Amino acid sequence: MIAPRRWIVLLAALLLSAAAGAIDTEAAFADAARQARYEHLTNELRCLVCQNQTIADSNAGLAGDLRREVKEMIAAGKSDNDIKHFLTARYGDFVLYDPPLTPRTLLLWAAPALLVLITVGAAARVILRRSKAPIDADPEETV
Amino acid sequence: MWRYLGPAAAFLVLGALFAFALVRIQNGTLDVREIKSPLIGKAAPLFTLPLVTDPKQSFDTRTMAGKAYIVNVWGTWCPACREEHDSLLQLARTTGVPFIGIDWKDDGAMAQQYLAQLGNPYQQVVADADGRIAIDWGVYGAPETFLVSSAGIVLAKHAGALTEAVWAEKFAPLLGTGARQ
Amino acid sequence: MIPELGTLALVIALLLASAQAFFGLVGAHRNKLSWMQAVTPAVAGVWVFVSFAFGILTYSFIVHDYSVGYVATNSNNELPLMYRVAAVWGAHEGSLLLWIEILATWALLVAAFSKSLPIAFRARVLGILGMVGVGFGSFTLLTSSPFTRLLPAAAEGADLNPILQDPALAIHPPMLYMGYVGTSVAFAFAVAAMLSGRIDPAWSRWTRPWTVAAWMCLTVGIALGSWWAYYELGWGGWWFWDPVENASFMPWLASTALIHSLAVTEKRGLFKNWTLLLAIFAFSLSLLGTFLVRSGVLVSVHAFASDPSRGMFILGLLLFFIVGSLTLYAIRAPSLKSDGGFELISRESFLLLNNALLVAAACLILVGTLWPLVMDAFNLGKISVGPPYFNMVFLVPTLPLLALVGIGMHAGWRRSALGGKRRTLALIAGGALLVSMVVTLVFYGGFGLPLTVVGFTGALFVMGSALIDPISRWRNKQGISRAALGMAVAHFGVGVFVIGISGVASYKIEKDVSMGPGDSAEIAGYRFNFIGTENVRGPNYDALEARVKITRAGTPVADLTTQKRKFKIQAMPMAHAGIAVAWNRDLFVALGDELGAGKWSMRLQYKPLVRYIWIGAVIVALGGLIATLDRRYRVPRTADALLPADAATDKVS
């Protein structure tokens, strides 16, 4: 195996400017609804090069190219789903910060409801049990 | 006591997961940074792009039908590409598999000079000036190398410098069987 | 020679920490007074030698000793002195040294301020902290020594990562680590209690101030990190749900639950098992965070250079401490059952629900953070779980929590004492809703997002509710205990924080423009006039500075400068945003690329109420501070005098 880390470092040095946020030169669309879609989409897509930024925030060249693709697809009347599909066909689900619901992410998406049901359910059981127990005096007052 | 061991068991399971992941990272079977290409097993994206060596002419991947070939994405701005260049020259000569180069978001004149100076491993080398074809291939860094079978299917992808060792490990076994499909 | 002294000091500190652990734990077990008395000097010795090593590393940075590998990779001749000192904790090895230094400091503080505790208990607490110190000390020495020599020495250093060259670096990591590592104190108190088999209200009383102190530091540390990201990373976001952020947020949630649960254990002697478990969880999550950030299993913007063999070491430590303490818990828990009831609507019920929701929130973040790793490890594909997921699902446990806070504060112990306050609370709730609707409509011209009004109403309700007691006591000329005041202040801060989030999430405006000198653009009624650019030289970077004058309806509002810095060594461009702060909004300008023809790309942002996010967090921490200063934690009382009549049954003998 060659050292992939070395490659990453070089890549990072060249393509990345992690700390300088990406700035478009102008609003992508004059029409507010499309501009909103553009901002929403680019803020939910993960930059592949820097990996922990959205393509809206990343200054990497690839992020700029992907913003351009998104802009052109919106202009061409493509739906958000079409655009996401275009990108996942090339980069996989990794590109979506909003993980799609699949059998493999079912538990992930069920987690909030499940966890709250479990913890609150357990708390409710304790509260119901305790509310039937005799109420003792204040330990502070017994001293 | 046993019913109170739940939390300890939960943390053990978590620990086992971490240990498993670490072992896989250590023995090189898991790279958390690698993004697996969804193109593998699918038809290679087709493209027609102008040649770096002569921008008036263009190259079409359809001319590669029936042949296994390599697509190598590079740029003169990319130090790791410079690093793999000698290996590319060597592999292009010894393996007999044609190399198609995609010069990614680069300056044409600089690319010509680069190839003239260091040698040209590519059978054809094309310029993807605005990076659209690279997106079709799911490229996220340079260099990246793809192996395409004679049936036009993407068999493998390597991100990072291509060396003889990587070739032998990742590409050669596939060439024996898949490439001639 | 000097760096070797650092290594030597660490070795001595490690030996002393072993002595601290041995004499503390074995001395208490065998009831040998002289052994237990040896613990305090050992703690002091550990602190002295770790601090010495820390000083040596700092010195190596100050004098540019590039024969030390760590200095060579993280410093540079042109790096200003302040950043050379802060660079000590700028990367993995040095930040680990900071970890140990802070652990040693907590142990020293515990040794100094717990003289009134029974000696065996105190010895055990310090013994446990000694064990943690041995674990992390050997980790540092064996895998991550910051003193490793680079031979031949480098002629010049590779410079500190430019992102870290900011004044906040000087305070954010030490503060965060104070909180992070501070969870080990509550953990040590919990394990010591389990070893002695005695958990009573007195134990909670001893543990609480330490837990609150660590939690306070964690609160401020996280807030500082968020503020830093907001202005330094240049894109105006304040929380990204990055694994590193999550790693600090999970122990915060667990510590918050612990503080509340300790209240019940202290007042009522109830939920002892649960409190112990939370103390272990808080520390576990903090170790887990350390593991996630340093092992390389997750990809993150600010994860340290990672190495799987280091990961294995921390994983070993993590499992030793966590599984060990949880097994001890399983042995002790059955005998710690406590009885005592409370009514359906009582302070206890509310606190238990608070705990349930906070733990659900912490677990939720854990699931979201680890899910991509699980899929990756089992070759199930690569996915990303990011802000769109967390922002949505995090509301499931936290929105009900917000509603509960407002009411729960006024519930009495054992039985509801809401009685007279019911009407007041209803009035506040109604008022909060009315004010929220008016404010959103009048000042912001619309109800915003579906949850905007809900957020403002919840926040105002909590703030109003927190003020009921302080105001009524003040009007009746009654005193208020610092504990009660601290609680009110902290909860008020939660409201302020929620105001900030709701405001900025609902009404922020962002606009990318291309402007040249003389051009102007307008957002949210503010006109940004581009005056011009000039070249500026920094100590180790060159910068281009743009001046922007902001006016509103013709009147000047602010004069801003924003820079684009190019660091000489790392050749990394850094945006340095210009921010105009006012009570109701931030105006944020960041300079982008030169587009030719005298034009520049610029990002203009209007961030309404964003400051209240951090102000709220600071108020929350302040509440913690006030509560820690409560009289009952100051007056030394012996443990046995405080034992409730029924607590004798809790003793395991």
XYZ file of C-alpha atoms in Angstrom, chain C residues 156-381:
226
model
C 12.976 26.631 10.285
C 9.603 25.551 11.595
C 6.645 24.571 9.410
C 4.441 27.128 11.197
C 1.309 26.709 13.222
C -1.833 25.938 11.275
C -3.151 29.403 10.295
C -6.660 28.548 11.464
C -5.249 28.324 14.966
C -3.520 31.692 14.830
C -6.218 33.542 16.639
C -6.450 34.950 20.164
C -9.267 32.538 20.961
C -6.806 29.656 20.693
C -5.203 30.947 23.855
C -8.333 30.395 25.923
C -10.664 28.031 24.078
C -8.742 24.744 24.425
C -7.681 25.217 28.069
C -11.237 26.137 29.007
C -12.726 23.257 27.052
C -10.262 20.818 28.584
C -10.999 22.139 32.064
C -14.546 21.047 31.427
C -13.777 17.874 29.532
C -11.172 16.602 31.967
C -13.169 17.956 34.891
C -15.759 15.229 34.341
C -13.111 12.918 35.778
C -13.655 14.515 39.202
C -17.339 13.563 39.353
C -16.305 10.146 38.057
C -13.716 9.779 40.828
C -16.300 10.806 43.430
C -18.708 8.217 42.028
C -16.173 5.401 41.981
C -14.933 6.310 45.471
C -18.515 6.208 46.698
C -19.060 2.806 45.116
C -15.830 1.505 46.615
C -16.857 2.646 50.055
C -20.409 1.547 49.379
C -21.814 4.746 50.704
C -23.912 7.148 48.708
C -25.887 9.614 50.731
C -26.996 13.232 50.552
C -23.630 14.258 51.964
C -21.900 12.547 49.061
C -24.048 14.505 46.611
C -23.258 17.682 48.489
C -19.526 17.057 48.091
C -19.799 16.050 44.458
C -22.084 18.795 43.268
C -19.819 21.843 43.357
C -17.063 19.981 41.507
C -19.479 18.743 38.892
C -20.940 22.191 38.426
C -17.480 23.768 38.217
C -16.383 21.387 35.460
C -19.703 21.779 33.677
C -19.319 25.551 33.811
C -15.901 25.373 32.152
C -17.292 23.006 29.537
C -20.166 25.404 28.851
C -17.826 28.349 28.384
C -15.325 26.232 26.430
C -17.946 25.042 23.952
C -19.353 28.564 23.594
C -15.870 29.920 22.900
C -15.321 27.252 20.265
C -18.578 28.129 18.587
C -17.784 31.843 18.657
C -14.332 31.167 17.269
C -15.734 29.099 14.403
C -18.231 31.884 13.744
C -15.724 34.620 13.117
C -12.522 32.761 12.291
C -13.680 30.235 9.753
C -15.210 33.061 7.812
C -18.588 31.730 6.823
C -20.644 32.869 9.778
C -21.937 29.507 10.963
C -21.880 28.907 14.700
C -22.389 25.155 14.987
C -21.691 22.537 12.352
C -22.376 19.227 14.158
C -18.843 18.213 13.297
C -17.640 15.094 15.161
C -15.266 17.239 17.211
C -18.065 19.543 18.272
C -20.272 16.583 19.063
C -17.476 15.053 21.110
C -17.609 18.011 23.482
C -21.366 18.402 23.408
C -22.182 14.842 24.515
C -20.354 15.092 27.859
C -21.983 18.494 28.333
C -25.451 16.985 27.988
C -24.557 14.140 30.346
C -23.042 16.580 32.868
C -26.135 18.750 32.684
C -28.255 15.698 33.445
C -25.876 14.792 36.281
C -26.163 18.204 37.939
C -29.929 17.886 37.971
C -29.903 14.318 39.168
C -27.459 15.193 41.957
C -30.037 17.708 43.143
C -32.525 14.907 43.727
C -29.933 12.695 45.377
C -28.928 15.534 47.642
C -32.428 16.668 48.584
C -34.205 13.351 48.718
C -31.605 10.601 48.727
C -33.312 9.180 45.626
C -32.065 8.032 42.206
C -28.652 7.100 43.611
C -28.006 4.427 41.013
C -28.966 6.759 38.271
C -26.737 9.538 39.568
C -23.746 7.194 39.764
C -24.454 5.979 36.265
C -24.603 9.540 34.954
C -21.305 10.432 36.595
C -19.748 7.462 34.828
C -21.482 8.346 31.553
C -20.277 11.932 31.603
C -16.672 10.820 31.961
C -17.170 7.988 29.453
C -18.453 10.396 26.850
C -15.525 12.656 27.513
C -13.092 9.740 27.012
C -15.080 8.693 23.976
C -14.659 12.190 22.586
C -10.915 12.022 23.158
C -10.894 8.697 21.351
C -12.956 9.904 18.395
C -10.844 13.009 17.904
C -7.465 11.305 18.168
C -7.877 7.804 16.775
C -8.613 8.598 13.155
C -11.847 6.598 12.982
C -13.771 9.712 11.995
C -13.050 12.410 9.475
C -13.340 15.877 10.890
C -12.188 19.391 10.091
C -10.233 19.740 13.251
C -9.374 16.182 14.197
C -5.762 15.718 15.167
C -3.306 13.871 12.971
C -4.571 10.428 13.598
C -2.976 7.118 14.108
C -4.739 3.790 14.668
C -2.139 2.518 17.138
C -2.793 5.548 19.319
C -6.461 4.797 18.859
C -5.963 1.295 20.257
C -4.210 2.687 23.315
C -6.994 5.158 24.114
C -9.575 2.482 23.400
C -7.837 0.274 25.952
C -7.883 3.089 28.513
C -11.496 3.857 27.746
C -12.619 0.277 28.156
C -10.581 -0.178 31.325
C -12.106 2.826 33.066
C -15.617 2.518 31.733
C -16.176 -1.194 31.838
C -14.351 -1.386 35.156
C -16.467 1.289 36.785
C -19.688 0.000 35.248
C -18.948 -3.484 36.567
C -18.378 -2.016 40.006
C -21.677 -0.253 39.526
C -23.402 -3.535 38.719
C -22.039 -5.012 41.945
C -23.088 -2.075 44.104
C -26.308 -0.987 42.474
C -28.628 -3.682 43.876
C -27.867 -2.592 47.426
C -28.423 1.077 46.733
C -32.142 0.931 46.218
C -33.802 3.785 47.961
C -37.417 4.276 48.744
C -39.349 7.406 49.189
C -42.190 8.601 47.055
C -43.268 11.768 45.394
C -46.376 12.926 43.696
C -46.987 12.691 40.002
C -46.378 16.393 39.637
C -43.376 17.252 41.772
C -39.850 18.543 41.393
C -38.602 14.951 41.290
C -40.810 14.049 38.319
C -39.666 17.070 36.362
C -36.014 16.402 37.073
C -36.382 12.786 36.054
C -38.001 13.805 32.770
C -35.249 16.380 32.251
C -32.707 13.588 32.698
C -34.539 11.297 30.319
C -34.598 13.929 27.596
C -31.008 15.044 28.090
C -29.778 11.458 27.951
C -31.898 10.856 24.854
C -30.304 13.938 23.290
C -26.774 12.751 24.131
C -27.495 9.252 22.765
C -28.996 10.776 19.648
C -25.804 12.679 18.929
C -23.816 9.533 19.595
C -25.929 7.556 17.129
C -25.685 10.266 14.476
C -21.939 10.649 14.925
C -21.190 6.932 14.858
C -23.644 5.759 12.227
C -21.362 6.569 9.261
C -18.524 4.720 11.005
C -20.687 1.659 11.621
C -21.732 1.532 7.972
C -18.194 2.113 6.790
C -16.695 -0.512 9.092
C -19.110 -3.176 7.859
C -18.820 -2.169 4.200
C -22.416 -1.038 4.060
C -21.546 2.079 2.126
